[in-house]
Coordinates of C-alpha atoms in Angstrom, one line a residue:
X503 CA 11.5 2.7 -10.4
X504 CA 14.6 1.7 -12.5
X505 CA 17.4 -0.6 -10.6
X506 CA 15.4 -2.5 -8.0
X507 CA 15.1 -6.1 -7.7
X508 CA 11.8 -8.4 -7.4
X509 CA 12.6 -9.9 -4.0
X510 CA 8.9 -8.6 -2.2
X511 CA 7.5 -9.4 -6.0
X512 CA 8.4 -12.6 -6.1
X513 CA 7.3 -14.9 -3.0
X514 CA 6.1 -17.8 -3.6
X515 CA 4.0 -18.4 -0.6
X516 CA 2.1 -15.6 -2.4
X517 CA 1.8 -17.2 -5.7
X518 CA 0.7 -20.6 -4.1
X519 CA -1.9 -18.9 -2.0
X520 CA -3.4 -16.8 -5.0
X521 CA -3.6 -19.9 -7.4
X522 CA -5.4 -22.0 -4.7
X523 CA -8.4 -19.2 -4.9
X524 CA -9.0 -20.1 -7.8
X525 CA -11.0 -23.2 -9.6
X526 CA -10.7 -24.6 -12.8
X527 CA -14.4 -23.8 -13.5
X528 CA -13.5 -20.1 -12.8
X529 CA -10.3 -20.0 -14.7
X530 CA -12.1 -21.6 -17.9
X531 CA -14.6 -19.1 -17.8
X532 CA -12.8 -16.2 -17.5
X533 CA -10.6 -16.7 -20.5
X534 CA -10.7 -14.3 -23.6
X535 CA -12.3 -11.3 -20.6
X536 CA -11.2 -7.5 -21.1
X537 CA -10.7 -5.9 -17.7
X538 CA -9.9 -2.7 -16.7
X539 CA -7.7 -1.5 -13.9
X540 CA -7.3 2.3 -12.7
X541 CA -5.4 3.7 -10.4
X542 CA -4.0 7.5 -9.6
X543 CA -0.7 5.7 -7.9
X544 CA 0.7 4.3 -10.1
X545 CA 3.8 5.9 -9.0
X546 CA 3.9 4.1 -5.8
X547 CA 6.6 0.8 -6.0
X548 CA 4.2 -1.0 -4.1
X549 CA 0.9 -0.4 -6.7
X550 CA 3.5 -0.7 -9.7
X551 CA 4.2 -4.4 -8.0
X552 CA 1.0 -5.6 -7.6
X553 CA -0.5 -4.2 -11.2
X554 CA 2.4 -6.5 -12.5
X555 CA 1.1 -9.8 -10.9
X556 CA -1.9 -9.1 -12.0
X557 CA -1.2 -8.7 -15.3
X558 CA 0.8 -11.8 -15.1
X559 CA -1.9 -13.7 -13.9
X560 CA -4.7 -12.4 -16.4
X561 CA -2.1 -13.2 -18.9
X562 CA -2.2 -16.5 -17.5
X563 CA -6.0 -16.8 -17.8
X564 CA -6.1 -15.7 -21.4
X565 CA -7.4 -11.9 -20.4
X566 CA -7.1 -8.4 -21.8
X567 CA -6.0 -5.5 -19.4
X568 CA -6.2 -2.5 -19.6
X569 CA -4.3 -0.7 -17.2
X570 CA -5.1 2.9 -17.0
X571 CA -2.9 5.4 -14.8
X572 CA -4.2 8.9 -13.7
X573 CA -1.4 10.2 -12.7
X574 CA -2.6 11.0 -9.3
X575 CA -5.8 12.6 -10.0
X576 CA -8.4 10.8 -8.1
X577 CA -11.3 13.2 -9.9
X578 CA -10.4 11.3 -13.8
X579 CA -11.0 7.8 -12.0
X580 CA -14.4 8.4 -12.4
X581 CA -14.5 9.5 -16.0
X582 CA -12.4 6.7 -16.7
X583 CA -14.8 4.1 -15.2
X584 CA -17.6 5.5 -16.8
X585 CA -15.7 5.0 -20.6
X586 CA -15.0 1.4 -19.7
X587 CA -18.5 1.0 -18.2
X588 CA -19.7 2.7 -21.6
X589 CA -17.0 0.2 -23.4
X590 CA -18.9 -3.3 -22.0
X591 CA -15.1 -4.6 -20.3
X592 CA -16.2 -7.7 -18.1
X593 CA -15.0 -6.1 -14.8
X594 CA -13.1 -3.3 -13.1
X595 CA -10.4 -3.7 -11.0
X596 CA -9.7 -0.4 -8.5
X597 CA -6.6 1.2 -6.4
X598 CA -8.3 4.3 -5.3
X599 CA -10.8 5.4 -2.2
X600 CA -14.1 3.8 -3.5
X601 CA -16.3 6.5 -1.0
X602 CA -13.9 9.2 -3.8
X603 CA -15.3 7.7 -7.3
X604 CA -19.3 7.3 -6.2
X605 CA -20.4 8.1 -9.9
X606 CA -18.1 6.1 -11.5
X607 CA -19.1 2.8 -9.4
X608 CA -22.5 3.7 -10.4
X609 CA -21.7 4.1 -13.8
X610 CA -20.7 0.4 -13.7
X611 CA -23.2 -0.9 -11.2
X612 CA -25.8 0.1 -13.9
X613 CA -23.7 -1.7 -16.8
X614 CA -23.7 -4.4 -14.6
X615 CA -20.1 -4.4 -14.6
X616 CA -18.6 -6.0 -11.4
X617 CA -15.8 -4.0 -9.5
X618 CA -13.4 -5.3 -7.4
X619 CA -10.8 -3.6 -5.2
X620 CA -7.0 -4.3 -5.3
X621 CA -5.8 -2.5 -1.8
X622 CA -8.5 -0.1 -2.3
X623 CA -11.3 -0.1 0.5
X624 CA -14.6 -0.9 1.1
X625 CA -17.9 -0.6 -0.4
X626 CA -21.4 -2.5 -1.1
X627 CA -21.0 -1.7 -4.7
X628 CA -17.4 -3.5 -4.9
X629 CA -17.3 -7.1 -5.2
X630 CA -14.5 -7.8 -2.9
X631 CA -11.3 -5.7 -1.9
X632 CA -8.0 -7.6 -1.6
X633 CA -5.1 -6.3 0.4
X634 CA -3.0 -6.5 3.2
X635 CA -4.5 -6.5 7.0
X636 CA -3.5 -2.6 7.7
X637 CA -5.1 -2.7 11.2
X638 CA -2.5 -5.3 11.7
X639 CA 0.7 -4.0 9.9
X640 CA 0.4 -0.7 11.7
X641 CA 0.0 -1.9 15.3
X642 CA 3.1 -4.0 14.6
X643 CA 5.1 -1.2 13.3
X644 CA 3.8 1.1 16.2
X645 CA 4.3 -1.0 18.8
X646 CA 7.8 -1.5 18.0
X647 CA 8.5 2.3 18.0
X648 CA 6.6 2.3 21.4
X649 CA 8.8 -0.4 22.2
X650 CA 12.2 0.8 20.8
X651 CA 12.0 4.4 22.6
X652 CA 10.9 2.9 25.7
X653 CA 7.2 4.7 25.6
X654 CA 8.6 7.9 25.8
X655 CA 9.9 10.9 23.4
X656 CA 8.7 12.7 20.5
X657 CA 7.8 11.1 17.0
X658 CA 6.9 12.2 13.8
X659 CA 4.2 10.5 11.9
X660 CA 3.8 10.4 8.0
X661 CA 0.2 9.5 7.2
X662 CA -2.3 9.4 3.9
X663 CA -5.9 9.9 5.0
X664 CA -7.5 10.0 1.5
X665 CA -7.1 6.7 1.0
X666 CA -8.6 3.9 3.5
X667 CA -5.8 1.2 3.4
X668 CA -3.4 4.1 4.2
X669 CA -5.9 5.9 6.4
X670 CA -6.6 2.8 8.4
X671 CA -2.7 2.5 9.4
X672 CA -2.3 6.1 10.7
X673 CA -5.7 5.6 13.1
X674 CA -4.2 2.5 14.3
X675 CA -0.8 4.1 15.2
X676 CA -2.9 6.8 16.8
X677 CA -4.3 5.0 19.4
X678 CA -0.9 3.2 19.4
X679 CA 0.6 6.0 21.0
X680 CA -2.1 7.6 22.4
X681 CA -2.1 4.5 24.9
X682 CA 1.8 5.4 25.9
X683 CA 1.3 8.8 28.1
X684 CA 4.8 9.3 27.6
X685 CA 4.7 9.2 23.8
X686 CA 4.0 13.1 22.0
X687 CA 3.0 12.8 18.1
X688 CA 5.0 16.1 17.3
X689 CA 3.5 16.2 13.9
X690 CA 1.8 14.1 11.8
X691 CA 2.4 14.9 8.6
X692 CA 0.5 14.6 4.8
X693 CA 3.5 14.2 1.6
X694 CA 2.6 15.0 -1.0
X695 CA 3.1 11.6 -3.3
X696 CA 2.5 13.1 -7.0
X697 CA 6.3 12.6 -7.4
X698 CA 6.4 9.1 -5.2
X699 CA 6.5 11.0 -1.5
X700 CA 10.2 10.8 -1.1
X701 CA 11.4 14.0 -2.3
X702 CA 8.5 16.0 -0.2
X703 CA 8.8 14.0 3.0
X704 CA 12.1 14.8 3.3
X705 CA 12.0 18.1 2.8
X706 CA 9.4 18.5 5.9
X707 CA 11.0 16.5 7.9
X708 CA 14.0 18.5 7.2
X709 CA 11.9 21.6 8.4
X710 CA 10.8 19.8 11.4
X711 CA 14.8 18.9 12.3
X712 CA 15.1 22.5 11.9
X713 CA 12.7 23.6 14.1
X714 CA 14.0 20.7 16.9
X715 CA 17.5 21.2 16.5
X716 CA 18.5 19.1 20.0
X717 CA 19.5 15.8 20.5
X718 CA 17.1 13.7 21.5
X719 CA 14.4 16.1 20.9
X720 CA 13.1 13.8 18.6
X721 CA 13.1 9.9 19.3
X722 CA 11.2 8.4 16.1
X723 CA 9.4 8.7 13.1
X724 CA 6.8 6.0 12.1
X725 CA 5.7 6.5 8.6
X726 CA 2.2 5.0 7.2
X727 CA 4.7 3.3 4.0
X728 CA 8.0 3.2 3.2
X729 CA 8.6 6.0 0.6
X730 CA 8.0 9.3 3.4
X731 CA 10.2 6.7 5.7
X732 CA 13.2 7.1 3.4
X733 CA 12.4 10.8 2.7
X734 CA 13.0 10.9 6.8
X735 CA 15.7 9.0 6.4
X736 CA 17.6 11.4 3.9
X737 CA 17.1 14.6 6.0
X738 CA 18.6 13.4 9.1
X739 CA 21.6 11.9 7.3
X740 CA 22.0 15.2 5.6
X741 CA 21.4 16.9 8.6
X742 CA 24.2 14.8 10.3
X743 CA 21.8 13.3 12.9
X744 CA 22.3 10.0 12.2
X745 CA 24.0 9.4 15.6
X746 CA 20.8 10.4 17.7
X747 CA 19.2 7.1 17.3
X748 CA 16.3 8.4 15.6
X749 CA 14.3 5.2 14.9
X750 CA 12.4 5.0 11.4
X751 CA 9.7 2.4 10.4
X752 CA 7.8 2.5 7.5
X753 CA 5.5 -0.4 5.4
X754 CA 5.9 -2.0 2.4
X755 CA 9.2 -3.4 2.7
X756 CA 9.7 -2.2 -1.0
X757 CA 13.7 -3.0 -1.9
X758 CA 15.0 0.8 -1.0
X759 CA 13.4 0.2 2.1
X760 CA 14.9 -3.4 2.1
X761 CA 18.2 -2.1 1.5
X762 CA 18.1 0.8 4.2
X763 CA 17.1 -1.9 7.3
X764 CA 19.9 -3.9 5.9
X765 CA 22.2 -1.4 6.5
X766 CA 21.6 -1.2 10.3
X767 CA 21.3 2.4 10.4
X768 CA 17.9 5.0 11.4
X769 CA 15.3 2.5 9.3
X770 CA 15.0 0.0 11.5
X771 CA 11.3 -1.9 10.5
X772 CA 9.2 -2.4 7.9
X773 CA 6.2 -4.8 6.9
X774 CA 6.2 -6.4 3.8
X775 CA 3.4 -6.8 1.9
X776 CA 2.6 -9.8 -0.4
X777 CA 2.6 -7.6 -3.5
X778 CA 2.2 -10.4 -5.7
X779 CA 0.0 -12.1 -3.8
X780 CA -2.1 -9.1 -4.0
X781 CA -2.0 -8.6 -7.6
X782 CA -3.0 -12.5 -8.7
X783 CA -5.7 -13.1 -5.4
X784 CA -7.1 -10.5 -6.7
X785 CA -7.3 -11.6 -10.6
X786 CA -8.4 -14.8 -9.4
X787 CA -11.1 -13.6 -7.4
X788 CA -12.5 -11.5 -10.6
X789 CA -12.2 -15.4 -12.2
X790 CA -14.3 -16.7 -9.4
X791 CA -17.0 -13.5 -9.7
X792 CA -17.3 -14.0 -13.3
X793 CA -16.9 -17.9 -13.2
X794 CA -20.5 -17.4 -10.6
X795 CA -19.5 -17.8 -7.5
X796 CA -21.2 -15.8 -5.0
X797 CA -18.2 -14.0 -2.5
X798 CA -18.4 -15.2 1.5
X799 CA -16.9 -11.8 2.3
X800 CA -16.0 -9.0 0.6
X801 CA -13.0 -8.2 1.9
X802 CA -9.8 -10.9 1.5
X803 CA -6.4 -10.7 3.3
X804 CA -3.1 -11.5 2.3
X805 CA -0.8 -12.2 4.8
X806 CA 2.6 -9.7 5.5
X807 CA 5.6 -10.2 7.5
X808 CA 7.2 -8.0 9.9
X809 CA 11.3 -7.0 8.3
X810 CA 13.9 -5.7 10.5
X811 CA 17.8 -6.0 9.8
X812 CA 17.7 -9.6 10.8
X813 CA 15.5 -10.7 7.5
X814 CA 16.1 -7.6 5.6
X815 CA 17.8 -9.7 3.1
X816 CA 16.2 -13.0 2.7

């Protein structure tokens, strides 16, 4: 995405946490590896972010990466791991549903090729999955829609089930509201993301402003990341419904998102992930893996930080 800036990129609590992971018997080893990383969403801001601080950090360690974008179809992942696995790379790093590419995790289990998951999800043949806490982000977002209406309306939810740390959020919201009698989920709605999930998101949610054409008839829409959030956000400006006090949160805290809360307008709340933190925990933990260290837990979180209008631009 052309034109934003690097603000989420660049934290440097992030930085400091991911080069504390890692040991200089670790780092020393790892030098001169080839590693391969494969996504399908490649697309999304945050992925693109947290690729780049990867790459920075393998850079920094002396690695070759090979980053390798399917362009949102999940099925080449696993022809893709099996030519790596085939190729004798030193590990595989993953941003895709590991339960989705079964065959291609085995292809590298039995090249003993180590895998490791970069806000993918879990699994016993992965290593260790970094990412942000989504259990957490999404009761923080949902409880401050819960919060913001008063536990009571209508709201729209934008979800992503095929893929665990989105899936994870929308289950968590779920219960969220279920717990609020008050509270109706109107629709909960699947984008579909093979452009980003802007240009589709808005267009339902124009169709559901359509079909709920009075004030008030809809109090919020919590979205499971930020890009269906501003997709929302589009169609009730063009719809004129601004002025209804339609409240919008999303996750991510990408820099459109950034920009929209900053504004004071519908987008009220994001959560902003440590995308670089992401990206270089998770290049230092392949160090420690391939440096011999035996994981505690296969699952590592990097912290996030609730954004409203308040902090929008810090």
């Amino acid at each position: 995405m052309t034109g934003i800036t690097r603000r989420a990129f660049g934290r440097i609590a992030g930085l400091t946490l991911a080069t504390a992971l890692v040991t200089a018997g670790s780092a020393a080893f790892a030098e001169g590896e080839k590693i391969a990383v494969i996504t399908p969403y490649l697309s999304q801001p945050g992925t693109q972010f947290y690729v780049e601080a990867f790459q920075a950090r393998a850079k920094e360690l002396g690695w070759e990466v090979n980053v390798i974008d399917t362009a949102g179809d999940v099925a080449a992942v696993i022809s893709r791991m099996e030519d790596v696995s085939a190729q004798g790379v030193n590990a595989i790093v993953l941003n895709v549903d590991p339960a989705q590419v079964g065959a291609g995790l085995d292809a590298a289990v039995a090249a003993n090729i180590p895998v490791f998951g970069m806000d993918a999800g879990a699994d016993p043949r992965i290593k260790a999955n970094i990412t942000s806490n989504g259990y957490a982000m999404a009761a923080e977002t949902s409880v401050y829609v819960a919060n913001r209406i008063g536990g009571a309306g209508k709201v729209v939810m934008f979800v992503f089930d095929a893929f665990p740390p989105v899936q994870v959020r929308g289950a968590v919201a779920d219960a969220v509201f279920k717990n609020h009698p008050d509270i109706t989920v109107l629709d909960r709605v699947t984008p579909d993301v093979s452009d980003g999930g802007i240009a589709d998101s808005r267009a339902k949610m124009e169709a559901i402003l359509a079909a709920n054409p009075e004030p008030g008839s809809i109090k919020a829409v919590w979205a499971a990341w930020d890009q269906p959030a501003l997709g929302a956000l589009q169609a009730i400006e063009a719809a004129g419904r601004q002025g209804e006090g339609i409240v919008i949160t999303g996750i991510d805290a990408n820099p459109q998102a950034r920009d929209a809360i900053a504004a004071g307008g519908n987008f009220e709340a994001s959560v902003a992930q440590d995308f670089q933190g992401i990206g270089a925990t998770t290049a230092d933990t392949v160090a420690r893996v391939l440096g011999g260290e035996t994981l505690k837990s296969n699952v590592i979180y990097v912290p996030t930080k609730l954004i409203t209008s308040s902090n929008a631009k810090d």
